Amino acid sequence: RQMNLFAVGDWPPDVHPPNVSCGHTLDIQVIPRNDVRPKLGYMPQKEIRMPEGSWRVINNSMLLVTDEDTPADKLVYSITSGPSNGYLALLPNRTVAASTFSQRDIDDMLLLYQHVPRGNNLG
């Protein structure tokens, strides 16, 4: 099942983020690997609002997948297409884009979204 998970936006730091709509989304696709299907948890916070150039930890109220027969460190996400104005990274090194991360990384608050202002290269 594929769904729009959350959106991130870029705007000047002097703009109060809740008054600004976001235009960039990250889609998550849950692919079962065995007979018990993973479950995408209830996520009341589906949108991240943040100033341009800042970073925010992605926690399990934003992204939570559970599987009855798989521990959190074995529930691995692979990034197939990253955000257009930033990247996901694992702490402590927030300057390197991650290509994979686990639910345990999210539970331990090690995953973050780093916004990169338009016009800056990620490489």
PDB file of C-alpha atoms in Angstrom:
ATOM      1  CA  ARG A   1       0.000   0.000   0.000  1.00  0.00           C
ATOM      2  CA  GLN A   2       1.359   3.407  -0.880  1.00  0.00           C
ATOM      3  CA  MET A   3       0.294   6.609   0.801  1.00  0.00           C
ATOM      4  CA  ASN A   4       1.332  10.215   1.129  1.00  0.00           C
ATOM      5  CA  LEU A   5       3.041  10.302   4.514  1.00  0.00           C
ATOM      6  CA  PHE A   6       3.938  13.879   5.264  1.00  0.00           C
ATOM      7  CA  ALA A   7       4.880  17.111   3.603  1.00  0.00           C
ATOM      8  CA  VAL A   8       7.765  19.486   4.159  1.00  0.00           C
ATOM      9  CA  GLY A   9       8.009  23.054   2.995  1.00  0.00           C
ATOM     10  CA  ASP A  10      10.495  25.820   2.630  1.00  0.00           C
ATOM     11  CA  TRP A  11       9.793  29.407   3.600  1.00  0.00           C
ATOM     12  CA  PRO A  12      11.642  32.346   5.160  1.00  0.00           C
ATOM     13  CA  PRO A  13      12.471  32.037   8.892  1.00  0.00           C
ATOM     14  CA  ASP A  14      10.385  35.128   9.728  1.00  0.00           C
ATOM     15  CA  VAL A  15       7.175  33.422   8.529  1.00  0.00           C
ATOM     16  CA  HIS A  16       5.264  31.517  11.190  1.00  0.00           C
ATOM     17  CA  PRO A  17       5.191  27.959   9.723  1.00  0.00           C
ATOM     18  CA  PRO A  18       1.605  26.984  10.712  1.00  0.00           C
ATOM     19  CA  ASN A  19       0.306  29.731   8.408  1.00  0.00           C
ATOM     20  CA  VAL A  20       2.164  28.386   5.385  1.00  0.00           C
ATOM     21  CA  SER A  21       1.087  25.487   3.208  1.00  0.00           C
ATOM     22  CA  CYS A  22       3.619  22.868   2.183  1.00  0.00           C
ATOM     23  CA  GLY A  23       4.336  21.632  -1.296  1.00  0.00           C
ATOM     24  CA  HIS A  24       6.764  18.709  -1.027  1.00  0.00           C
ATOM     25  CA  THR A  25       5.711  15.203  -0.069  1.00  0.00           C
ATOM     26  CA  LEU A  26       7.405  11.933   0.725  1.00  0.00           C
ATOM     27  CA  ASP A  27       5.570   8.747  -0.242  1.00  0.00           C
ATOM     28  CA  ILE A  28       6.000   5.577   1.821  1.00  0.00           C
ATOM     29  CA  GLN A  29       5.289   2.130   0.393  1.00  0.00           C
ATOM     30  CA  VAL A  30       5.024  -0.789   2.831  1.00  0.00           C
ATOM     31  CA  ILE A  31       6.084  -4.045   1.163  1.00  0.00           C
ATOM     32  CA  PRO A  32       5.396  -7.273   3.087  1.00  0.00           C
ATOM     33  CA  ARG A  33       8.286  -9.769   3.224  1.00  0.00           C
ATOM     34  CA  ASN A  34       6.477 -12.756   4.784  1.00  0.00           C
ATOM     35  CA  ASP A  35       3.002 -13.985   5.768  1.00  0.00           C
ATOM     36  CA  VAL A  36       2.339 -11.330   8.435  1.00  0.00           C
ATOM     37  CA  ARG A  37       1.806  -7.934   6.835  1.00  0.00           C
ATOM     38  CA  PRO A  38       3.474  -4.875   8.392  1.00  0.00           C
ATOM     39  CA  LYS A  39       1.077  -2.256   9.725  1.00  0.00           C
ATOM     40  CA  LEU A  40       1.417   1.454   9.211  1.00  0.00           C
ATOM     41  CA  GLY A  41       0.617   3.038  12.568  1.00  0.00           C
ATOM     42  CA  TYR A  42      -1.708   5.923  13.296  1.00  0.00           C
ATOM     43  CA  MET A  43       0.164   9.133  12.616  1.00  0.00           C
ATOM     44  CA  PRO A  44      -1.544  12.308  13.856  1.00  0.00           C
ATOM     45  CA  GLN A  45       1.380  14.434  12.636  1.00  0.00           C
ATOM     46  CA  LYS A  46       1.552  13.935   8.871  1.00  0.00           C
ATOM     47  CA  GLU A  47       3.118  17.269   8.071  1.00  0.00           C
ATOM     48  CA  ILE A  48       6.393  18.874   9.059  1.00  0.00           C
ATOM     49  CA  ARG A  49       6.574  22.659   9.035  1.00  0.00           C
ATOM     50  CA  MET A  50      10.005  24.145   9.469  1.00  0.00           C
ATOM     51  CA  PRO A  51      12.082  27.166   8.487  1.00  0.00           C
ATOM     52  CA  GLU A  52      14.305  27.058   5.420  1.00  0.00           C
ATOM     53  CA  GLY A  53      17.671  25.397   6.037  1.00  0.00           C
ATOM     54  CA  SER A  54      16.661  23.790   9.335  1.00  0.00           C
ATOM     55  CA  TRP A  55      16.400  20.147  10.383  1.00  0.00           C
ATOM     56  CA  ARG A  56      13.838  18.133  12.316  1.00  0.00           C
ATOM     57  CA  VAL A  57      13.921  14.696  13.934  1.00  0.00           C
ATOM     58  CA  ILE A  58      11.412  12.242  12.435  1.00  0.00           C
ATOM     59  CA  ASN A  59       9.896  10.366  15.375  1.00  0.00           C
ATOM     60  CA  ASN A  60       7.428   7.496  15.627  1.00  0.00           C
ATOM     61  CA  SER A  61       4.444   9.836  15.882  1.00  0.00           C
ATOM     62  CA  MET A  62       5.326  10.804  12.283  1.00  0.00           C
ATOM     63  CA  LEU A  63       6.348   7.409  10.918  1.00  0.00           C
ATOM     64  CA  LEU A  64       5.559   4.086  12.561  1.00  0.00           C
ATOM     65  CA  VAL A  65       5.433   0.639  11.003  1.00  0.00           C
ATOM     66  CA  THR A  66       4.991  -2.474  13.146  1.00  0.00           C
ATOM     67  CA  ASP A  67       5.132  -6.159  12.303  1.00  0.00           C
ATOM     68  CA  GLU A  68       4.116  -8.884  14.757  1.00  0.00           C
ATOM     69  CA  ASP A  69       7.024 -11.168  13.882  1.00  0.00           C
ATOM     70  CA  THR A  70       9.763  -8.627  13.116  1.00  0.00           C
ATOM     71  CA  PRO A  71      11.707  -6.530  15.659  1.00  0.00           C
ATOM     72  CA  ALA A  72      12.035  -2.783  15.039  1.00  0.00           C
ATOM     73  CA  ASP A  73      15.727  -3.028  14.085  1.00  0.00           C
ATOM     74  CA  LYS A  74      14.798  -5.468  11.285  1.00  0.00           C
ATOM     75  CA  LEU A  75      12.040  -3.245   9.847  1.00  0.00           C
ATOM     76  CA  VAL A  76      14.198  -1.466   7.284  1.00  0.00           C
ATOM     77  CA  TYR A  77      13.143   1.419   5.054  1.00  0.00           C
ATOM     78  CA  SER A  78      14.937   1.969   1.732  1.00  0.00           C
ATOM     79  CA  ILE A  79      14.850   5.409   0.151  1.00  0.00           C
ATOM     80  CA  THR A  80      14.133   4.981  -3.537  1.00  0.00           C
ATOM     81  CA  SER A  81      13.548   8.658  -4.286  1.00  0.00           C
ATOM     82  CA  GLY A  82      14.495  11.315  -1.774  1.00  0.00           C
ATOM     83  CA  PRO A  83      12.868  14.675  -1.097  1.00  0.00           C
ATOM     84  CA  SER A  84      13.586  17.389  -3.675  1.00  0.00           C
ATOM     85  CA  ASN A  85      14.674  20.078  -1.184  1.00  0.00           C
ATOM     86  CA  GLY A  86      16.571  18.141   1.421  1.00  0.00           C
ATOM     87  CA  TYR A  87      17.460  14.661   2.593  1.00  0.00           C
ATOM     88  CA  LEU A  88      16.959  12.161   5.381  1.00  0.00           C
ATOM     89  CA  ALA A  89      19.990  11.507   7.588  1.00  0.00           C
ATOM     90  CA  LEU A  90      20.885   9.449  10.635  1.00  0.00           C
ATOM     91  CA  LEU A  91      22.362  11.068  13.728  1.00  0.00           C
ATOM     92  CA  PRO A  92      25.035  11.752  14.728  1.00  0.00           C
ATOM     93  CA  ASN A  93      26.070  12.607  11.151  1.00  0.00           C
ATOM     94  CA  ARG A  94      23.319  14.864   9.836  1.00  0.00           C
ATOM     95  CA  THR A  95      25.398  15.972   6.829  1.00  0.00           C
ATOM     96  CA  VAL A  96      25.258  12.589   5.050  1.00  0.00           C
ATOM     97  CA  ALA A  97      22.074  11.444   3.294  1.00  0.00           C
ATOM     98  CA  ALA A  98      20.876   8.018   4.438  1.00  0.00           C
ATOM     99  CA  SER A  99      19.826   5.406   1.890  1.00  0.00           C
ATOM    100  CA  THR A 100      18.279   3.089   4.506  1.00  0.00           C
ATOM    101  CA  PHE A 101      17.110   3.333   8.107  1.00  0.00           C
ATOM    102  CA  SER A 102      15.151   1.146  10.507  1.00  0.00           C
ATOM    103  CA  GLN A 103      12.095   1.588  12.679  1.00  0.00           C
ATOM    104  CA  ARG A 104      14.498   1.320  15.632  1.00  0.00           C
ATOM    105  CA  ASP A 105      16.355   4.403  14.274  1.00  0.00           C
ATOM    106  CA  ILE A 106      13.026   6.243  14.264  1.00  0.00           C
ATOM    107  CA  ASP A 107      12.068   4.951  17.723  1.00  0.00           C
ATOM    108  CA  ASP A 108      15.463   6.062  19.069  1.00  0.00           C
ATOM    109  CA  MET A 109      14.996   9.505  17.411  1.00  0.00           C
ATOM    110  CA  LEU A 110      18.057   9.128  15.172  1.00  0.00           C
ATOM    111  CA  LEU A 111      16.357   9.905  11.838  1.00  0.00           C
ATOM    112  CA  LEU A 112      16.045  13.501  10.716  1.00  0.00           C
ATOM    113  CA  TYR A 113      14.995  15.521   7.723  1.00  0.00           C
ATOM    114  CA  GLN A 114      17.558  18.170   6.728  1.00  0.00           C
ATOM    115  CA  HIS A 115      16.086  20.926   4.579  1.00  0.00           C
ATOM    116  CA  VAL A 116      18.378  22.308   1.882  1.00  0.00           C
ATOM    117  CA  PRO A 117      17.329  25.693   0.456  1.00  0.00           C
ATOM    118  CA  ARG A 118      16.538  25.750  -3.237  1.00  0.00           C
ATOM    119  CA  GLY A 119      19.535  26.305  -5.451  1.00  0.00           C
ATOM    120  CA  ASN A 120      21.939  24.449  -3.149  1.00  0.00           C
ATOM    121  CA  ASN A 121      23.347  21.156  -4.365  1.00  0.00           C
ATOM    122  CA  LEU A 122      23.081  18.072  -2.175  1.00  0.00           C
ATOM    123  CA  GLY A 123      26.311  16.584  -3.479  1.00  0.00           C
TER     124      GLY A 123
END
